[in-house]
Amino acid sequence: MSKPVVARRAAYAVAVEAGEKYFWCACGLSAKQPFCDGSHKGTSFTPVIYTAEESKRVFFCGCKHTNKAPLCDGSHSKLKPLA
């Protein structure tokens, strides 16, 4: 598996708490999107750790193709349409 699975073609809005760590799923296989559940085992992917600097709502990438992992950069709007 060299490319991540597109979990969804939109961001996940999540209320994060200051000082808390979040483990973002980079492979797209997790059943607990946008967070890791260990489904990446056996792939070349590892979760990305996000530590919230303040309590607020952030937008985690759902398509797994962002250039600003783990946050959404709008890359989902540039993905090829589903067949």
PDB file of N, CA and C in Angstrom:
ATOM      1  N   MET A   1       0.855  -1.182   0.000  1.00  0.00           N
ATOM      2  CA  MET A   1       0.000   0.000   0.000  1.00  0.00           C
ATOM      3  C   MET A   1       0.892   1.232   0.000  1.00  0.00           C
ATOM      4  N   SER A   2       0.953   1.924  -1.125  1.00  0.00           N
ATOM      5  CA  SER A   2       1.820   3.095  -1.221  1.00  0.00           C
ATOM      6  C   SER A   2       1.055   4.412  -1.153  1.00  0.00           C
ATOM      7  N   LYS A   3      -0.237   4.348  -1.425  1.00  0.00           N
ATOM      8  CA  LYS A   3      -1.071   5.554  -1.341  1.00  0.00           C
ATOM      9  C   LYS A   3      -2.151   5.327  -0.305  1.00  0.00           C
ATOM     10  N   PRO A   4      -2.501   6.386   0.433  1.00  0.00           N
ATOM     11  CA  PRO A   4      -3.547   6.222   1.436  1.00  0.00           C
ATOM     12  C   PRO A   4      -4.928   6.041   0.810  1.00  0.00           C
ATOM     13  N   VAL A   5      -5.799   5.397   1.549  1.00  0.00           N
ATOM     14  CA  VAL A   5      -7.193   5.240   1.161  1.00  0.00           C
ATOM     15  C   VAL A   5      -7.920   6.541   1.495  1.00  0.00           C
ATOM     16  N   VAL A   6      -8.741   7.017   0.589  1.00  0.00           N
ATOM     17  CA  VAL A   6      -9.530   8.218   0.865  1.00  0.00           C
ATOM     18  C   VAL A   6     -10.659   7.819   1.804  1.00  0.00           C
ATOM     19  N   ALA A   7     -10.594   8.289   3.040  1.00  0.00           N
ATOM     20  CA  ALA A   7     -11.630   7.964   4.020  1.00  0.00           C
ATOM     21  C   ALA A   7     -12.915   8.729   3.711  1.00  0.00           C
ATOM     22  N   ARG A   8     -12.748   9.996   3.333  1.00  0.00           N
ATOM     23  CA  ARG A   8     -13.884  10.810   2.886  1.00  0.00           C
ATOM     24  C   ARG A   8     -13.351  12.048   2.200  1.00  0.00           C
ATOM     25  N   ARG A   9     -14.158  12.607   1.335  1.00  0.00           N
ATOM     26  CA  ARG A   9     -13.738  13.758   0.530  1.00  0.00           C
ATOM     27  C   ARG A   9     -14.143  15.081   1.178  1.00  0.00           C
ATOM     28  N   ALA A  10     -13.877  15.173   2.465  1.00  0.00           N
ATOM     29  CA  ALA A  10     -14.147  16.386   3.229  1.00  0.00           C
ATOM     30  C   ALA A  10     -13.352  16.309   4.523  1.00  0.00           C
ATOM     31  N   ALA A  11     -13.233  17.429   5.181  1.00  0.00           N
ATOM     32  CA  ALA A  11     -12.528  17.472   6.458  1.00  0.00           C
ATOM     33  C   ALA A  11     -13.424  16.981   7.589  1.00  0.00           C
ATOM     34  N   TYR A  12     -12.798  16.608   8.691  1.00  0.00           N
ATOM     35  CA  TYR A  12     -13.503  16.251   9.918  1.00  0.00           C
ATOM     36  C   TYR A  12     -13.325  17.411  10.892  1.00  0.00           C
ATOM     37  N   ALA A  13     -14.403  18.063  11.269  1.00  0.00           N
ATOM     38  CA  ALA A  13     -14.352  19.140  12.256  1.00  0.00           C
ATOM     39  C   ALA A  13     -14.355  18.502  13.644  1.00  0.00           C
ATOM     40  N   VAL A  14     -13.329  18.816  14.429  1.00  0.00           N
ATOM     41  CA  VAL A  14     -13.178  18.204  15.749  1.00  0.00           C
ATOM     42  C   VAL A  14     -12.847  19.287  16.768  1.00  0.00           C
ATOM     43  N   ALA A  15     -13.544  19.266  17.888  1.00  0.00           N
ATOM     44  CA  ALA A  15     -13.228  20.167  18.996  1.00  0.00           C
ATOM     45  C   ALA A  15     -12.084  19.522  19.786  1.00  0.00           C
ATOM     46  N   VAL A  16     -10.919  20.177  19.782  1.00  0.00           N
ATOM     47  CA  VAL A  16      -9.755  19.651  20.491  1.00  0.00           C
ATOM     48  C   VAL A  16      -9.561  20.413  21.794  1.00  0.00           C
ATOM     49  N   GLU A  17      -8.881  19.767  22.719  1.00  0.00           N
ATOM     50  CA  GLU A  17      -8.626  20.362  24.038  1.00  0.00           C
ATOM     51  C   GLU A  17      -7.150  20.709  24.174  1.00  0.00           C
ATOM     52  N   ALA A  18      -6.850  21.884  24.685  1.00  0.00           N
ATOM     53  CA  ALA A  18      -5.470  22.340  24.858  1.00  0.00           C
ATOM     54  C   ALA A  18      -4.639  21.305  25.608  1.00  0.00           C
ATOM     55  N   GLY A  19      -3.450  21.010  25.067  1.00  0.00           N
ATOM     56  CA  GLY A  19      -2.526  20.082  25.702  1.00  0.00           C
ATOM     57  C   GLY A  19      -2.761  18.617  25.381  1.00  0.00           C
ATOM     58  N   GLU A  20      -3.891  18.288  24.781  1.00  0.00           N
ATOM     59  CA  GLU A  20      -4.193  16.886  24.455  1.00  0.00           C
ATOM     60  C   GLU A  20      -3.514  16.482  23.145  1.00  0.00           C
ATOM     61  N   LYS A  21      -3.137  15.199  23.072  1.00  0.00           N
ATOM     62  CA  LYS A  21      -2.544  14.650  21.853  1.00  0.00           C
ATOM     63  C   LYS A  21      -3.590  13.839  21.105  1.00  0.00           C
ATOM     64  N   TYR A  22      -3.566  13.975  19.792  1.00  0.00           N
ATOM     65  CA  TYR A  22      -4.487  13.265  18.916  1.00  0.00           C
ATOM     66  C   TYR A  22      -3.655  12.537  17.864  1.00  0.00           C
ATOM     67  N   PHE A  23      -4.023  11.305  17.571  1.00  0.00           N
ATOM     68  CA  PHE A  23      -3.272  10.495  16.622  1.00  0.00           C
ATOM     69  C   PHE A  23      -4.097  10.349  15.345  1.00  0.00           C
ATOM     70  N   TRP A  24      -3.751  11.147  14.341  1.00  0.00           N
ATOM     71  CA  TRP A  24      -4.473  11.204  13.078  1.00  0.00           C
ATOM     72  C   TRP A  24      -4.114  10.015  12.203  1.00  0.00           C
ATOM     73  N   CYS A  25      -5.117   9.368  11.660  1.00  0.00           N
ATOM     74  CA  CYS A  25      -4.934   8.245  10.752  1.00  0.00           C
ATOM     75  C   CYS A  25      -4.399   8.758   9.420  1.00  0.00           C
ATOM     76  N   ALA A  26      -3.226   8.272   9.018  1.00  0.00           N
ATOM     77  CA  ALA A  26      -2.625   8.680   7.753  1.00  0.00           C
ATOM     78  C   ALA A  26      -2.921   7.704   6.618  1.00  0.00           C
ATOM     79  N   CYS A  27      -3.310   6.471   6.966  1.00  0.00           N
ATOM     80  CA  CYS A  27      -3.509   5.442   5.940  1.00  0.00           C
ATOM     81  C   CYS A  27      -4.916   5.438   5.354  1.00  0.00           C
ATOM     82  N   GLY A  28      -5.890   5.909   6.113  1.00  0.00           N
ATOM     83  CA  GLY A  28      -7.273   5.926   5.660  1.00  0.00           C
ATOM     84  C   GLY A  28      -8.050   4.666   5.984  1.00  0.00           C
ATOM     85  N   LEU A  29      -7.430   3.707   6.661  1.00  0.00           N
ATOM     86  CA  LEU A  29      -8.068   2.423   6.946  1.00  0.00           C
ATOM     87  C   LEU A  29      -8.804   2.370   8.283  1.00  0.00           C
ATOM     88  N   SER A  30      -8.547   3.304   9.160  1.00  0.00           N
ATOM     89  CA  SER A  30      -9.123   3.280  10.504  1.00  0.00           C
ATOM     90  C   SER A  30     -10.651   3.345  10.484  1.00  0.00           C
ATOM     91  N   ALA A  31     -11.264   2.596  11.371  1.00  0.00           N
ATOM     92  CA  ALA A  31     -12.716   2.647  11.538  1.00  0.00           C
ATOM     93  C   ALA A  31     -13.109   3.791  12.467  1.00  0.00           C
ATOM     94  N   LYS A  32     -12.127   4.472  13.057  1.00  0.00           N
ATOM     95  CA  LYS A  32     -12.377   5.571  14.001  1.00  0.00           C
ATOM     96  C   LYS A  32     -11.920   6.905  13.411  1.00  0.00           C
ATOM     97  N   GLN A  33     -12.194   7.123  12.133  1.00  0.00           N
ATOM     98  CA  GLN A  33     -11.765   8.348  11.446  1.00  0.00           C
ATOM     99  C   GLN A  33     -12.199   9.595  12.207  1.00  0.00           C
ATOM    100  N   PRO A  34     -11.362  10.618  12.244  1.00  0.00           N
ATOM    101  CA  PRO A  34     -10.092  10.754  11.545  1.00  0.00           C
ATOM    102  C   PRO A  34      -8.897  10.224  12.332  1.00  0.00           C
ATOM    103  N   PHE A  35      -9.158   9.471  13.389  1.00  0.00           N
ATOM    104  CA  PHE A  35      -8.088   9.036  14.271  1.00  0.00           C
ATOM    105  C   PHE A  35      -7.680   7.587  14.041  1.00  0.00           C
ATOM    106  N   CYS A  36      -6.482   7.281  14.464  1.00  0.00           N
ATOM    107  CA  CYS A  36      -5.886   5.968  14.265  1.00  0.00           C
ATOM    108  C   CYS A  36      -6.493   4.917  15.195  1.00  0.00           C
ATOM    109  N   ASP A  37      -6.703   3.715  14.642  1.00  0.00           N
ATOM    110  CA  ASP A  37      -7.134   2.579  15.461  1.00  0.00           C
ATOM    111  C   ASP A  37      -6.180   1.393  15.293  1.00  0.00           C
ATOM    112  N   GLY A  38      -5.020   1.645  14.676  1.00  0.00           N
ATOM    113  CA  GLY A  38      -4.021   0.597  14.486  1.00  0.00           C
ATOM    114  C   GLY A  38      -4.145  -0.155  13.177  1.00  0.00           C
ATOM    115  N   SER A  39      -5.086   0.224  12.332  1.00  0.00           N
ATOM    116  CA  SER A  39      -5.311  -0.484  11.070  1.00  0.00           C
ATOM    117  C   SER A  39      -4.140  -0.365  10.095  1.00  0.00           C
ATOM    118  N   HIS A  40      -3.225   0.548  10.346  1.00  0.00           N
ATOM    119  CA  HIS A  40      -2.075   0.743   9.462  1.00  0.00           C
ATOM    120  C   HIS A  40      -1.034  -0.366   9.588  1.00  0.00           C
ATOM    121  N   LYS A  41      -1.149  -1.196  10.615  1.00  0.00           N
ATOM    122  CA  LYS A  41      -0.147  -2.245  10.823  1.00  0.00           C
ATOM    123  C   LYS A  41       0.006  -3.081   9.559  1.00  0.00           C
ATOM    124  N   GLY A  42       1.251  -3.286   9.146  1.00  0.00           N
ATOM    125  CA  GLY A  42       1.537  -4.018   7.929  1.00  0.00           C
ATOM    126  C   GLY A  42       1.650  -3.131   6.702  1.00  0.00           C
ATOM    127  N   THR A  43       1.451  -1.818   6.876  1.00  0.00           N
ATOM    128  CA  THR A  43       1.605  -0.864   5.781  1.00  0.00           C
ATOM    129  C   THR A  43       2.813   0.020   6.079  1.00  0.00           C
ATOM    130  N   SER A  44       3.123   0.912   5.178  1.00  0.00           N
ATOM    131  CA  SER A  44       4.229   1.855   5.382  1.00  0.00           C
ATOM    132  C   SER A  44       3.784   3.120   6.116  1.00  0.00           C
ATOM    133  N   PHE A  45       2.523   3.174   6.533  1.00  0.00           N
ATOM    134  CA  PHE A  45       1.980   4.367   7.175  1.00  0.00           C
ATOM    135  C   PHE A  45       2.085   4.302   8.695  1.00  0.00           C
ATOM    136  N   THR A  46       2.197   5.476   9.300  1.00  0.00           N
ATOM    137  CA  THR A  46       2.135   5.618  10.753  1.00  0.00           C
ATOM    138  C   THR A  46       1.255   6.822  11.055  1.00  0.00           C
ATOM    139  N   PRO A  47       0.609   6.837  12.215  1.00  0.00           N
ATOM    140  CA  PRO A  47      -0.241   7.987  12.542  1.00  0.00           C
ATOM    141  C   PRO A  47       0.595   9.250  12.758  1.00  0.00           C
ATOM    142  N   VAL A  48      -0.040  10.387  12.577  1.00  0.00           N
ATOM    143  CA  VAL A  48       0.596  11.682  12.806  1.00  0.00           C
ATOM    144  C   VAL A  48       0.066  12.223  14.131  1.00  0.00           C
ATOM    145  N   ILE A  49       0.976  12.589  15.010  1.00  0.00           N
ATOM    146  CA  ILE A  49       0.579  13.124  16.320  1.00  0.00           C
ATOM    147  C   ILE A  49       0.308  14.621  16.197  1.00  0.00           C
ATOM    148  N   TYR A  50      -0.846  15.029  16.689  1.00  0.00           N
ATOM    149  CA  TYR A  50      -1.232  16.441  16.722  1.00  0.00           C
ATOM    150  C   TYR A  50      -1.450  16.809  18.184  1.00  0.00           C
ATOM    151  N   THR A  51      -0.717  17.801  18.664  1.00  0.00           N
ATOM    152  CA  THR A  51      -0.900  18.286  20.030  1.00  0.00           C
ATOM    153  C   THR A  51      -1.593  19.640  19.959  1.00  0.00           C
ATOM    154  N   ALA A  52      -2.755  19.728  20.562  1.00  0.00           N
ATOM    155  CA  ALA A  52      -3.538  20.965  20.525  1.00  0.00           C
ATOM    156  C   ALA A  52      -2.885  22.022  21.407  1.00  0.00           C
ATOM    157  N   GLU A  53      -2.599  23.171  20.837  1.00  0.00           N
ATOM    158  CA  GLU A  53      -2.013  24.275  21.582  1.00  0.00           C
ATOM    159  C   GLU A  53      -3.070  25.028  22.372  1.00  0.00           C
ATOM    160  N   GLU A  54      -4.304  24.992  21.867  1.00  0.00           N
ATOM    161  CA  GLU A  54      -5.414  25.644  22.557  1.00  0.00           C
ATOM    162  C   GLU A  54      -6.689  24.862  22.285  1.00  0.00           C
ATOM    163  N   SER A  55      -7.675  25.077  23.107  1.00  0.00           N
ATOM    164  CA  SER A  55      -8.967  24.428  22.912  1.00  0.00           C
ATOM    165  C   SER A  55      -9.713  25.187  21.820  1.00  0.00           C
ATOM    166  N   LYS A  56     -10.034  24.470  20.751  1.00  0.00           N
ATOM    167  CA  LYS A  56     -10.736  25.090  19.624  1.00  0.00           C
ATOM    168  C   LYS A  56     -11.184  23.997  18.664  1.00  0.00           C
ATOM    169  N   ARG A  57     -11.859  24.381  17.609  1.00  0.00           N
ATOM    170  CA  ARG A  57     -12.272  23.434  16.578  1.00  0.00           C
ATOM    171  C   ARG A  57     -11.237  23.465  15.456  1.00  0.00           C
ATOM    172  N   VAL A  58     -10.760  22.282  15.078  1.00  0.00           N
ATOM    173  CA  VAL A  58      -9.819  22.174  13.962  1.00  0.00           C
ATOM    174  C   VAL A  58     -10.407  21.235  12.919  1.00  0.00           C
ATOM    175  N   PHE A  59      -9.833  21.263  11.735  1.00  0.00           N
ATOM    176  CA  PHE A  59     -10.336  20.452  10.631  1.00  0.00           C
ATOM    177  C   PHE A  59      -9.264  19.457  10.193  1.00  0.00           C
ATOM    178  N   PHE A  60      -9.455  18.200  10.609  1.00  0.00           N
ATOM    179  CA  PHE A  60      -8.529  17.136  10.244  1.00  0.00           C
ATOM    180  C   PHE A  60      -8.847  16.659   8.829  1.00  0.00           C
ATOM    181  N   CYS A  61      -7.800  16.383   8.063  1.00  0.00           N
ATOM    182  CA  CYS A  61      -7.950  15.918   6.687  1.00  0.00           C
ATOM    183  C   CYS A  61      -8.668  14.579   6.646  1.00  0.00           C
ATOM    184  N   GLY A  62      -9.619  14.447   5.744  1.00  0.00           N
ATOM    185  CA  GLY A  62     -10.347  13.197   5.570  1.00  0.00           C
ATOM    186  C   GLY A  62      -9.894  12.421   4.347  1.00  0.00           C
ATOM    187  N   CYS A  63      -9.321  13.130   3.363  1.00  0.00           N
ATOM    188  CA  CYS A  63      -8.914  12.449   2.119  1.00  0.00           C
ATOM    189  C   CYS A  63      -7.527  11.828   2.229  1.00  0.00           C
ATOM    190  N   LYS A  64      -6.766  12.219   3.235  1.00  0.00           N
ATOM    191  CA  LYS A  64      -5.422  11.694   3.514  1.00  0.00           C
ATOM    192  C   LYS A  64      -4.383  12.126   2.487  1.00  0.00           C
ATOM    193  N   HIS A  65      -4.676  13.151   1.689  1.00  0.00           N
ATOM    194  CA  HIS A  65      -3.745  13.639   0.684  1.00  0.00           C
ATOM    195  C   HIS A  65      -3.268  15.071   0.971  1.00  0.00           C
ATOM    196  N   THR A  66      -3.541  15.589   2.152  1.00  0.00           N
ATOM    197  CA  THR A  66      -3.137  16.941   2.517  1.00  0.00           C
ATOM    198  C   THR A  66      -1.611  17.099   2.519  1.00  0.00           C
ATOM    199  N   ASN A  67      -1.167  18.287   2.245  1.00  0.00           N
ATOM    200  CA  ASN A  67       0.257  18.617   2.350  1.00  0.00           C
ATOM    201  C   ASN A  67       0.556  19.279   3.685  1.00  0.00           C
ATOM    202  N   LYS A  68      -0.463  19.384   4.538  1.00  0.00           N
ATOM    203  CA  LYS A  68      -0.312  19.999   5.861  1.00  0.00           C
ATOM    204  C   LYS A  68      -0.791  19.035   6.946  1.00  0.00           C
ATOM    205  N   ALA A  69      -0.441  17.771   6.806  1.00  0.00           N
ATOM    206  CA  ALA A  69      -0.900  16.738   7.743  1.00  0.00           C
ATOM    207  C   ALA A  69      -0.649  17.159   9.185  1.00  0.00           C
ATOM    208  N   PRO A  70      -1.647  16.964  10.037  1.00  0.00           N
ATOM    209  CA  PRO A  70      -2.879  16.223   9.827  1.00  0.00           C
ATOM    210  C   PRO A  70      -4.077  17.093   9.456  1.00  0.00           C
ATOM    211  N   LEU A  71      -3.839  18.366   9.216  1.00  0.00           N
ATOM    212  CA  LEU A  71      -4.951  19.285   8.973  1.00  0.00           C
ATOM    213  C   LEU A  71      -5.292  19.392   7.493  1.00  0.00           C
ATOM    214  N   CYS A  72      -6.536  19.684   7.223  1.00  0.00           N
ATOM    215  CA  CYS A  72      -7.040  19.808   5.856  1.00  0.00           C
ATOM    216  C   CYS A  72      -6.434  21.038   5.180  1.00  0.00           C
ATOM    217  N   ASP A  73      -6.010  20.869   3.926  1.00  0.00           N
ATOM    218  CA  ASP A  73      -5.535  21.994   3.126  1.00  0.00           C
ATOM    219  C   ASP A  73      -6.351  22.158   1.840  1.00  0.00           C
ATOM    220  N   GLY A  74      -7.472  21.435   1.753  1.00  0.00           N
ATOM    221  CA  GLY A  74      -8.327  21.518   0.580  1.00  0.00           C
ATOM    222  C   GLY A  74      -7.959  20.556  -0.530  1.00  0.00           C
ATOM    223  N   SER A  75      -6.994  19.673  -0.288  1.00  0.00           N
ATOM    224  CA  SER A  75      -6.564  18.723  -1.323  1.00  0.00           C
ATOM    225  C   SER A  75      -7.699  17.849  -1.828  1.00  0.00           C
ATOM    226  N   HIS A  76      -8.724  17.622  -1.010  1.00  0.00           N
ATOM    227  CA  HIS A  76      -9.846  16.776  -1.432  1.00  0.00           C
ATOM    228  C   HIS A  76     -10.557  17.349  -2.659  1.00  0.00           C
ATOM    229  N   SER A  77     -10.481  18.658  -2.839  1.00  0.00           N
ATOM    230  CA  SER A  77     -11.147  19.266  -3.989  1.00  0.00           C
ATOM    231  C   SER A  77     -10.385  19.026  -5.290  1.00  0.00           C
ATOM    232  N   LYS A  78      -9.145  18.520  -5.196  1.00  0.00           N
ATOM    233  CA  LYS A  78      -8.336  18.265  -6.378  1.00  0.00           C
ATOM    234  C   LYS A  78      -8.217  16.780  -6.717  1.00  0.00           C
ATOM    235  N   LEU A  79      -8.868  15.929  -5.948  1.00  0.00           N
ATOM    236  CA  LEU A  79      -8.821  14.494  -6.214  1.00  0.00           C
ATOM    237  C   LEU A  79      -9.655  14.160  -7.440  1.00  0.00           C
ATOM    238  N   LYS A  80      -9.225  13.130  -8.150  1.00  0.00           N
ATOM    239  CA  LYS A  80      -9.989  12.687  -9.312  1.00  0.00           C
ATOM    240  C   LYS A  80     -11.340  12.159  -8.841  1.00  0.00           C
ATOM    241  N   PRO A  81     -12.382  12.364  -9.645  1.00  0.00           N
ATOM    242  CA  PRO A  81     -13.716  11.852  -9.280  1.00  0.00           C
ATOM    243  C   PRO A  81     -13.698  10.335  -9.170  1.00  0.00           C
ATOM    244  N   LEU A  82     -14.589   9.800  -8.363  1.00  0.00           N
ATOM    245  CA  LEU A  82     -14.733   8.346  -8.243  1.00  0.00           C
ATOM    246  C   LEU A  82     -15.293   7.792  -9.547  1.00  0.00           C
ATOM    247  N   ALA A  83     -14.835   6.605  -9.903  1.00  0.00           N
ATOM    248  CA  ALA A  83     -15.304   5.981 -11.153  1.00  0.00           C
ATOM    249  C   ALA A  83     -16.693   5.445 -11.014  1.00  0.00           C
TER     250      ALA A  83
END
